[in-house]
Amino acid sequence: MQIFRLKDYKVIPKLNIEMSSELFKLEQYIVNHSCDIEHWFRTQWQEHQAPFYASVDLRNSGFKLAPVDTNLFPGGFNNLCETFIPLSIQAASIAIEKICPDAKKILIIPENHTRNTFYLEHLSCLCNILQKAGLEVRFGTINKEILEPLNLKLEGNKSILIEPIVKKNHGLVVNNVDGSSFRPCAILLNNDLSVEIPSILENIDQTIIPPVHAGWCTRRKTQHFEYYNAVANEFASFSGIDPWLINPYFEKLNGLDFHEHKGEEELFTKVELLLQKIKKKYDQYQIRHEPYVVIKADAGTYGMGIMIAKKAEDVLSLNRKKRNKMSVIKEGSKVTEVIIQEGIHTEETIEGAVTEPVIYMIDHFVIGGFYRVHTTKDKDENLNAPGMHFIPQPFETSCLMPDQGRPCDDEANRFYAYGVIARLALIAAARELEDNS
Amino acid sequence: MQIFRLKDYKVIPKLNIEMSSELFKLEQYIVNHSCDIEHWFRTQWQEHQAPFYASVDLRNSGFKLAPVDTNLFPGGFNNLCETFIPLSIQAASIAIEKICPDAKKILIIPENHTRNTFYLEHLSCLCNILQKAGLEVRFGTINKEILEPLNLKLEGNKSILIEPIVKKNHGLVVNNVDGSSFRPCAILLNNDLSVEIPSILENIDQTIIPPVHAGWCTRRKTQHFEYYNAVANEFASFSGIDPWLINPYFEKLNGLDFHEHKGEEELFTKVELLLQKIKKKYDQYQIRHEPYVVIKADAGTYGMGIMIAKKAEDVLSLNRKKRNKMSVIKEGSKVTEVIIQEGIHTEETIEGAVTEPVIYMIDHFVIGGFYRVHTTKDKDENLNAPGMHFIPQPFETSCLMPDQGRPCDDEANRFYAYGVIARLALIAAARELEDNS
């Protein structure tokens, strides 16, 4: 995979349709009431502890601006604009002060795959941020196939060392060459624990960040969006907007088996009802797009186990290949639970390519974002598809600079609005982690 | 006064002499041990509350890098690089969360003068930062001559409104046009209270930030540098360096009256002893510069009431003009107490002009800095002189990015070291405010 950046591209994506007056009102509300909003966020963060880090995938259809996924193990720090790395460093040092002020050494547990150079670049960036925030950082893997330290070369003479983890006196360590060991004060998970909580993480006396129940073996998208429902309603009630404008409808379905055709009828019914529900809203707002839903593994990540349905029949006519695709996700986990989520048309394009904003946060601070620019996909397709060749387009303007003196679709104002919606999802994640702990 | 920026100047000032091996060792220590240093700072900030904001004037002589003044009412936010404003916004929002999480409205009390356009630009920047951090901001003046709201025009169609403060039900308010009033949750002092604590600030139920005892009517430079002595020694003991390398010697003298020649002899003696003490250190490090001391009003600001002495006789041979200059400082306060501070030669120059780094902090975060570039002064003169026409040269690199892979006089590394020394002064200020409260 070759990375290609639209280096010279300096403006924000074009919104292909005229924004609906409701969404325009929302963006305008957000920009004009940034004080109230920030004050409201402050009260939220007095009550809830934000996750250590997170990324939120947003979609802007011109009539709707909403999160479609909240990732508690973000994997694209390398896609952020370098200029704003100091913001990440500052935010990371606050996060450390809160969660483990005494920490001096930290061990990052990365994903098990070691061949994705983008991911390795990301790890290198994450390491850099934490080092500059004042931590000694090592990478320890829970991949049982890695028995020796693995030095992986990156571009520009950089490399990262991924080492096997050893459990010793109720703590995780990595061994030093001289026979001593590096014993971290805290463990930072950058592995989403799709399959299980590995036993090596049990009964250790080090702080694990985020907690293991943030992993996909226990976490469910539907639960997250239930929490998001509540947050979106609270935000809507004080801003006086229709919560649907910032919240995709969804349904949950359990007990599925795509191979055995088990649960197909129920899926059909739920998809049909959801499409009707969306259509009703489209009619209310005179939106002429075709409604669609996205069916995703409820515990899925990496854009695996995802399909689109524009009519309920779509879920019945799956061929063998599609069935296979929906049945298993990362590391071979079987899909039996899905979220059926209202699809949000991507109406942002860069040079004709559909784009999706991704917002990055450390603690409760928006530290930046980037666009996933996809040159081969349609606007109603999933942009986080397996093996996707997206071009990351870093936000070159901070998300912290609302400017009432400028139009609300000004770059800084739009990014501020994105940061606000992403933080709503972050509050949902914070409450979710709290209640599951 | 016309502002002129060295827009195209992208490199850091030249250090005219080769750095002494000791200072080189210090810079190298700071860059190579950033983890230990940040960890140490974290423990300090667990114990002490940083002032809301501060700026620290540093000097780098190539053999010594030390703070010469710590300002708790910084007045040059307009001199910082715009790129890093998000860092200030993020830091301000943290400071607000800590000090007054419920605050929604804040009143800034500026200095009494309203004709210094640089200062007004600064107020506009400060206001912008606080607004983006989520506060409604108004300016209320304690200048008794301002009886009506004063709308002051700035460049680029901007303006700021400075309004008279009214005391109402144990709180400060400014009146709205409609007869209602703006009642802030907190009062932010940007007025250094040189003369007195105005009675209007007494017995009010709003939080005053920083506390009134941070004002120059009670604060003393010598007390600050006593606290700094302790901090510098602690830092020196864990880094293994000679604390003198980061700490200027100083003496205090009370009961002076320059007009009446009162205290002159004692001043002579103290200056002589201090010069000898410095000379001894110069000999130890084989420094061939001529030692000098700076005599400053102990409660002085704005570069007023400052003189230089290269020999003790200098303090006896003052002419009438110089006596006058030393006798009164800002707003006519009489000088009776002075600090006699070891002078630190400025060996940093930009295009031949001597420069002095100024580091800005919000809460305990270094958010940027700039160089005071002075085209007419000598390296052993005070660069913060009254009516000075300095050219501010913003740091275009963050102070948060130490890079062990690069030489320690690399821009990012040098700025990081400056940020570390400035934060030592900040700890001193934090302890000072704590003990005086």
Coordinates of C-alpha atoms in Angstrom, one line a residue, chain B:
Chain B
M1 CA 5.0 53.2 18.0
Q2 CA 5.2 51.1 14.9
I3 CA 5.3 47.4 15.2
F4 CA 7.7 45.6 12.8
R5 CA 8.1 41.9 12.6
L6 CA 11.0 40.0 11.3
K7 CA 8.6 38.0 9.3
D8 CA 11.1 36.2 7.1
Y9 CA 13.4 35.4 9.9
K10 CA 13.0 31.7 10.5
V11 CA 16.0 30.5 12.5
I12 CA 16.7 31.0 16.2
P13 CA 19.0 33.7 17.4
K14 CA 22.7 33.2 17.1
L15 CA 24.5 32.5 20.3
N16 CA 27.6 34.7 19.9
I17 CA 30.0 32.8 22.1
E18 CA 30.6 29.2 22.3
M19 CA 28.5 27.7 25.1
S20 CA 30.5 26.9 28.2
S21 CA 30.8 23.1 28.6
E22 CA 28.7 23.4 31.8
L23 CA 25.8 25.1 30.2
F24 CA 26.1 22.7 27.2
K25 CA 26.0 19.8 29.7
L26 CA 22.8 21.4 31.3
E27 CA 21.1 21.8 27.9
Q28 CA 22.1 18.3 27.0
Y29 CA 20.8 17.0 30.4
I30 CA 17.5 18.7 29.9
V31 CA 16.9 17.4 26.4
N32 CA 18.1 13.8 27.3
H33 CA 16.2 13.6 30.5
S34 CA 13.0 15.1 29.5
C35 CA 11.1 12.1 30.9
D36 CA 12.6 12.5 34.4
I37 CA 12.1 16.3 34.2
E38 CA 8.4 16.0 33.2
H39 CA 7.9 13.4 35.9
W40 CA 9.4 15.8 38.4
F41 CA 7.2 18.6 37.2
R42 CA 4.2 16.3 37.5
T43 CA 5.0 15.7 41.2
Q44 CA 5.4 19.4 41.7
W45 CA 2.0 20.2 40.2
Q46 CA 0.4 17.5 42.3
E47 CA 1.5 19.6 45.3
H48 CA 1.2 23.2 44.0
Q49 CA -1.4 25.0 42.1
A50 CA 0.2 26.9 39.2
P51 CA -0.8 30.6 38.7
F52 CA -3.5 31.1 36.1
Y53 CA -1.0 32.6 33.7
A54 CA 2.5 33.9 33.8
S55 CA 5.4 35.0 31.6
V56 CA 9.1 34.6 32.5
D57 CA 11.9 36.7 31.0
L58 CA 15.0 34.6 30.5
R59 CA 18.5 35.4 29.6
N60 CA 21.0 33.1 27.9
S61 CA 24.7 34.2 28.2
G62 CA 26.1 31.0 26.8
F63 CA 27.5 30.2 30.2
K64 CA 24.2 30.8 32.1
L65 CA 20.5 30.4 31.4
A66 CA 18.3 31.9 34.0
P67 CA 15.0 33.8 34.6
V68 CA 15.4 37.4 35.4
D69 CA 11.8 38.3 36.0
T70 CA 8.5 36.4 36.5
N71 CA 5.3 38.3 35.6
L72 CA 2.0 37.1 37.0
F73 CA 0.0 39.6 34.8
P74 CA 1.5 38.9 31.4
G75 CA 0.8 41.5 28.8
G76 CA 2.0 40.2 25.5
F77 CA -0.3 37.4 24.2
N78 CA -0.3 39.3 20.9
N79 CA 3.4 38.5 20.5
L80 CA 2.9 34.7 20.4
C81 CA 2.8 32.7 17.2
E82 CA -0.8 32.4 16.0
T83 CA -0.3 28.8 14.9
F84 CA -0.1 27.8 18.6
I85 CA -3.1 29.7 19.9
P86 CA -5.0 26.4 20.2
L87 CA -2.4 25.4 22.8
S88 CA -3.4 28.5 24.8
I89 CA -7.1 27.7 24.4
Q90 CA -6.6 24.1 25.6
A91 CA -4.5 25.3 28.5
A92 CA -7.0 28.0 29.5
S93 CA -9.8 25.5 29.5
I94 CA -7.9 23.3 31.9
A95 CA -7.1 26.3 34.1
I96 CA -10.8 27.3 34.2
E97 CA -11.8 23.7 35.0
K98 CA -9.5 23.7 38.0
I99 CA -10.1 27.2 39.4
C100 CA -13.7 27.8 38.6
P101 CA -15.4 25.0 36.6
D102 CA -18.8 26.6 36.9
A103 CA -17.6 29.9 35.5
K104 CA -19.4 31.0 32.3
K105 CA -18.8 34.7 32.5
I106 CA -15.4 36.4 33.3
L107 CA -14.5 40.0 33.8
I108 CA -10.9 41.0 32.9
I109 CA -9.5 44.0 34.8
P110 CA -6.9 45.5 32.5
E111 CA -4.2 48.0 33.3
N112 CA -5.4 51.5 33.7
H113 CA -3.7 52.9 30.6
T114 CA -5.7 52.7 27.4
R115 CA -3.5 54.3 24.8
N116 CA -0.9 51.6 24.4
T117 CA -2.1 49.8 21.2
F118 CA 0.2 46.9 21.8
Y119 CA -1.4 46.3 25.2
L120 CA -4.9 46.6 23.6
E121 CA -3.9 44.1 21.0
H122 CA -2.8 41.8 23.8
L123 CA -6.2 42.2 25.6
S124 CA -7.9 41.3 22.4
C125 CA -5.8 38.1 22.0
L126 CA -6.4 37.2 25.7
C127 CA -10.1 37.7 25.2
N128 CA -10.1 35.6 22.1
I129 CA -8.4 32.7 23.9
L130 CA -10.8 32.8 26.9
Q131 CA -13.8 33.0 24.6
K132 CA -12.7 30.0 22.6
A133 CA -12.1 28.2 25.9
G134 CA -15.8 28.8 26.5
L135 CA -16.2 32.0 28.5
E136 CA -18.2 35.2 28.0
V137 CA -15.6 37.9 28.4
R138 CA -16.0 41.6 29.3
F139 CA -13.4 44.2 30.3
G140 CA -14.0 46.2 33.4
T141 CA -11.6 48.9 34.4
I142 CA -10.7 50.2 37.9
N143 CA -9.5 53.4 36.4
K144 CA -11.6 56.0 38.2
E145 CA -11.4 58.4 35.3
I146 CA -13.3 56.1 33.0
L147 CA -17.0 56.7 33.8
E148 CA -18.5 55.6 30.5
P149 CA -17.9 52.5 28.3
L150 CA -14.9 53.2 26.1
N151 CA -14.8 51.6 22.7
L152 CA -11.2 51.4 21.5
K153 CA -10.5 50.7 17.8
L154 CA -7.8 48.2 16.9
E155 CA -6.3 47.2 13.6
G156 CA -8.3 45.1 11.2
N157 CA -11.8 46.3 12.1
K158 CA -11.4 44.9 15.7
S159 CA -12.2 46.9 18.7
I160 CA -12.4 46.3 22.5
L161 CA -14.9 47.8 24.9
I162 CA -13.6 48.8 28.3
E163 CA -16.4 49.5 30.8
P164 CA -16.5 51.0 34.3
I165 CA -17.0 48.4 37.1
V166 CA -19.8 48.7 39.5
K167 CA -20.0 47.0 42.9
K168 CA -23.4 45.5 43.5
N169 CA -24.5 43.0 46.2
H170 CA -20.9 42.0 47.1
G171 CA -20.0 41.4 43.5
L172 CA -18.5 43.3 40.6
V173 CA -20.7 43.9 37.6
V174 CA -20.7 45.9 34.4
N175 CA -23.9 47.4 33.3
N176 CA -25.7 46.4 30.1
V177 CA -27.4 49.0 27.9
D178 CA -30.8 47.6 28.8
G179 CA -30.4 48.4 32.5
S180 CA -29.5 44.8 33.4
S181 CA -26.0 43.9 34.4
F182 CA -23.3 41.4 33.5
R183 CA -22.3 39.6 36.6
P184 CA -19.1 37.5 36.1
C185 CA -18.4 34.3 38.0
A186 CA -14.8 35.2 38.2
I187 CA -12.5 38.2 37.9
L188 CA -9.3 37.9 35.9
L189 CA -6.7 40.5 36.9
N190 CA -4.5 41.7 34.1
N191 CA -3.6 44.7 36.2
D192 CA -0.6 44.3 38.4
L193 CA -2.0 46.4 41.2
S194 CA 1.2 48.4 41.6
V195 CA -0.1 51.0 43.9
E196 CA -2.7 49.4 46.1
I197 CA -5.5 46.8 46.3
P198 CA -8.4 49.0 45.3
S199 CA -11.2 48.8 47.8
I200 CA -13.7 47.8 45.1
L201 CA -11.9 44.4 45.0
E202 CA -12.5 43.9 48.7
N203 CA -15.3 41.8 50.1
I204 CA -16.6 40.4 46.9
D205 CA -17.9 36.9 46.5
Q206 CA -16.4 36.3 43.1
T207 CA -13.1 34.4 42.6
I208 CA -10.3 36.7 41.8
I209 CA -7.6 35.2 39.6
P210 CA -4.7 35.5 40.4
P211 CA -5.3 36.4 44.0
V212 CA -4.8 40.1 44.8
H213 CA -1.6 39.4 46.8
A214 CA 0.0 38.5 43.4
G215 CA -0.1 42.3 42.7
W216 CA 3.1 44.4 43.0
C217 CA 1.7 46.4 46.0
T218 CA 2.4 43.3 48.1
R219 CA 4.6 41.1 45.9
R220 CA 8.4 41.5 46.0
K221 CA 10.9 40.3 43.4
T222 CA 13.4 39.4 46.2
Q223 CA 10.8 37.1 47.7
H224 CA 10.1 35.4 44.4
F225 CA 13.9 34.8 43.9
E226 CA 14.2 33.4 47.4
Y227 CA 11.6 30.8 46.4
Y228 CA 13.4 30.4 43.1
N229 CA 16.7 29.7 45.0
A230 CA 15.0 26.7 46.6
V231 CA 13.6 25.4 43.3
A232 CA 16.8 25.9 41.4
N233 CA 18.7 24.0 44.2
E234 CA 16.2 21.1 44.0
F235 CA 16.5 20.9 40.3
A236 CA 20.3 21.2 40.4
S237 CA 20.5 18.4 43.0
F238 CA 18.6 15.9 40.9
S239 CA 20.3 17.0 37.6
G240 CA 23.7 17.2 39.2
I241 CA 24.5 20.7 37.8
D242 CA 25.7 23.8 39.6
P243 CA 22.6 25.8 40.5
W244 CA 24.4 29.0 39.7
L245 CA 24.1 28.1 36.0
I246 CA 20.3 28.6 36.2
N247 CA 20.1 31.1 39.0
P248 CA 21.2 34.8 39.2
Y249 CA 22.7 35.9 42.6
F250 CA 20.7 38.7 44.2
E251 CA 20.6 40.9 47.3
K252 CA 17.8 42.9 48.8
L253 CA 18.0 46.4 50.1
N254 CA 15.3 48.4 52.0
G255 CA 15.0 51.9 53.3
L256 CA 16.4 53.6 50.2
D257 CA 15.7 57.2 49.2
F258 CA 17.6 58.1 46.0
H259 CA 16.7 61.8 46.3
E260 CA 17.9 62.1 49.9
H261 CA 21.0 59.9 49.2
K262 CA 19.6 57.6 51.9
G263 CA 21.0 54.1 51.9
E264 CA 23.6 54.9 49.3
E265 CA 26.5 53.5 51.3
E266 CA 24.7 50.3 52.0
L267 CA 23.8 50.0 48.4
F268 CA 27.5 50.6 47.5
T269 CA 28.6 47.8 49.8
K270 CA 26.0 45.3 48.6
V271 CA 26.8 46.0 45.0
E272 CA 30.5 45.6 45.7
L273 CA 30.1 42.3 47.5
L274 CA 27.8 41.0 44.8
L275 CA 30.2 41.9 42.0
Q276 CA 32.9 40.1 43.9
K277 CA 30.8 37.1 44.3
I278 CA 30.0 37.0 40.6
K279 CA 33.6 37.5 39.7
K280 CA 34.6 34.5 41.8
K281 CA 32.2 32.4 39.8
Y282 CA 33.4 33.9 36.5
D283 CA 37.0 32.9 37.5
Q284 CA 35.9 29.4 38.4
Y285 CA 34.4 29.0 34.9
Q286 CA 37.1 31.1 33.2
I287 CA 34.6 33.6 31.9
R288 CA 36.2 36.7 30.7
H289 CA 33.1 38.9 30.7
E290 CA 32.9 41.9 33.0
P291 CA 30.4 41.2 35.8
Y292 CA 27.6 43.6 36.4
V293 CA 24.5 43.9 38.5
V294 CA 21.0 45.2 37.8
I295 CA 19.3 47.3 40.4
K296 CA 15.5 47.2 40.1
A297 CA 12.6 48.4 42.2
D298 CA 11.7 45.3 44.3
A299 CA 8.0 45.9 43.4
G300 CA 8.7 47.3 40.0
T301 CA 7.3 46.5 36.6
Y302 CA 7.2 47.9 33.1
G303 CA 11.0 48.2 33.0
M304 CA 10.8 51.3 35.2
G305 CA 13.2 52.0 38.1
I306 CA 16.0 50.0 36.7
M307 CA 19.8 50.7 36.5
I308 CA 23.0 48.8 35.7
A309 CA 26.2 48.9 37.7
K310 CA 29.5 47.5 36.6
K311 CA 31.3 48.8 39.6
A312 CA 30.1 49.8 43.0
E313 CA 31.0 53.5 42.3
D314 CA 28.3 53.6 39.6
V315 CA 25.6 53.8 42.3
L316 CA 27.2 56.9 43.8
S317 CA 27.6 58.9 40.7
L318 CA 24.0 59.2 39.7
N319 CA 23.0 62.5 38.2
R320 CA 19.7 64.1 39.0
K321 CA 17.9 62.6 36.0
K322 CA 19.0 59.1 36.9
R323 CA 18.0 59.6 40.5
N324 CA 14.5 60.7 39.4
K325 CA 14.3 57.7 37.1
M326 CA 15.1 55.3 40.0
S327 CA 12.9 57.0 42.5
V328 CA 9.5 56.5 40.9
I329 CA 8.0 53.7 39.0
K330 CA 4.6 53.0 37.5
E331 CA 1.8 55.2 38.5
G332 CA 4.1 57.3 40.7
S333 CA 4.9 54.7 43.4
K334 CA 8.0 55.7 45.3
V335 CA 11.0 53.2 45.2
T336 CA 12.4 52.4 48.7
E337 CA 13.2 48.7 48.2
V338 CA 15.4 47.3 45.5
I339 CA 16.7 44.0 44.3
I340 CA 20.3 43.9 43.3
Q341 CA 20.4 41.1 40.8
E342 CA 23.4 39.5 39.0
G343 CA 23.3 40.8 35.4
I344 CA 23.3 38.1 32.7
H345 CA 24.8 39.1 29.4
T346 CA 22.5 38.5 26.5
E347 CA 24.5 36.6 24.0
E348 CA 21.6 35.8 21.7
T349 CA 21.4 38.1 18.7
I350 CA 19.2 38.3 15.6
E351 CA 20.9 40.2 12.8
G352 CA 23.2 41.8 15.4
A353 CA 20.4 42.9 17.7
V354 CA 20.4 41.6 21.2
T355 CA 17.4 39.4 22.1
E356 CA 15.8 38.1 25.2
P357 CA 13.4 35.1 25.3
V358 CA 10.1 35.5 27.0
I359 CA 8.2 32.3 27.9
Y360 CA 4.4 32.3 28.3
M361 CA 2.5 29.9 30.4
I362 CA -1.1 29.2 31.2
D363 CA -1.7 27.0 34.2
H364 CA 1.4 24.8 34.3
F365 CA 1.7 24.6 30.5
V366 CA 4.2 26.4 28.4
I367 CA 2.1 27.7 25.6
G368 CA 4.7 29.6 23.6
G369 CA 7.2 32.4 23.7
F370 CA 8.8 35.2 21.8
Y371 CA 12.0 37.0 21.6
R372 CA 12.3 40.7 22.6
V373 CA 14.6 41.9 19.8
H374 CA 16.2 45.2 20.6
T375 CA 18.0 47.0 17.9
T376 CA 19.5 49.9 20.0
K377 CA 20.5 48.3 23.3
D378 CA 23.7 46.6 24.4
K379 CA 23.9 43.0 25.6
D380 CA 24.2 44.0 29.2
E381 CA 21.3 46.5 29.2
N382 CA 17.8 46.0 30.3
L383 CA 15.6 45.1 27.4
N384 CA 12.4 45.9 29.1
A385 CA 13.0 49.6 29.3
P386 CA 10.3 52.2 29.3
G387 CA 9.1 53.1 25.9
M388 CA 11.2 50.3 24.5
H389 CA 10.7 49.7 20.8
F390 CA 11.4 46.0 20.8
I391 CA 10.4 43.8 17.9
P392 CA 8.6 40.7 19.1
Q393 CA 9.8 37.7 17.3
P394 CA 7.4 34.8 18.0
F395 CA 8.7 31.3 18.6
E396 CA 7.6 29.4 15.5
T397 CA 8.4 26.1 17.1
S398 CA 6.6 24.8 20.2
C399 CA 8.5 24.5 23.5
L400 CA 7.1 20.9 24.0
M401 CA 9.1 19.0 21.5
P402 CA 12.5 17.9 22.9
D403 CA 14.2 15.6 20.4
Q404 CA 17.0 13.5 21.7
G405 CA 18.0 12.6 18.1
R406 CA 19.0 16.2 17.4
P407 CA 21.7 18.5 18.7
C408 CA 20.8 20.3 21.9
D409 CA 21.0 23.7 20.3
D410 CA 18.4 22.7 17.7
E411 CA 15.5 25.2 17.8
A412 CA 13.0 22.7 19.3
N413 CA 15.5 21.6 22.0
R414 CA 16.6 25.1 22.9
F415 CA 13.0 26.2 23.3
Y416 CA 12.2 23.1 25.3
A417 CA 15.1 24.0 27.7
Y418 CA 13.8 27.5 27.9
G419 CA 10.4 26.1 28.8
V420 CA 11.9 24.0 31.6
I421 CA 13.8 26.9 33.2
A422 CA 10.7 29.1 32.9
R423 CA 8.6 26.4 34.6
L424 CA 11.1 26.4 37.5
A425 CA 10.3 30.0 38.0
L426 CA 6.6 29.1 37.8
I427 CA 7.0 26.6 40.6
A428 CA 8.7 29.3 42.7
A429 CA 5.7 31.7 41.9
A430 CA 3.2 29.0 42.8
R431 CA 4.9 28.4 46.2
E432 CA 5.2 32.1 46.8
L433 CA 1.5 32.7 46.2
E434 CA 0.6 29.7 48.3
D435 CA 2.6 30.9 51.3
N436 CA 1.3 34.5 51.0
S437 CA -2.3 33.5 50.8

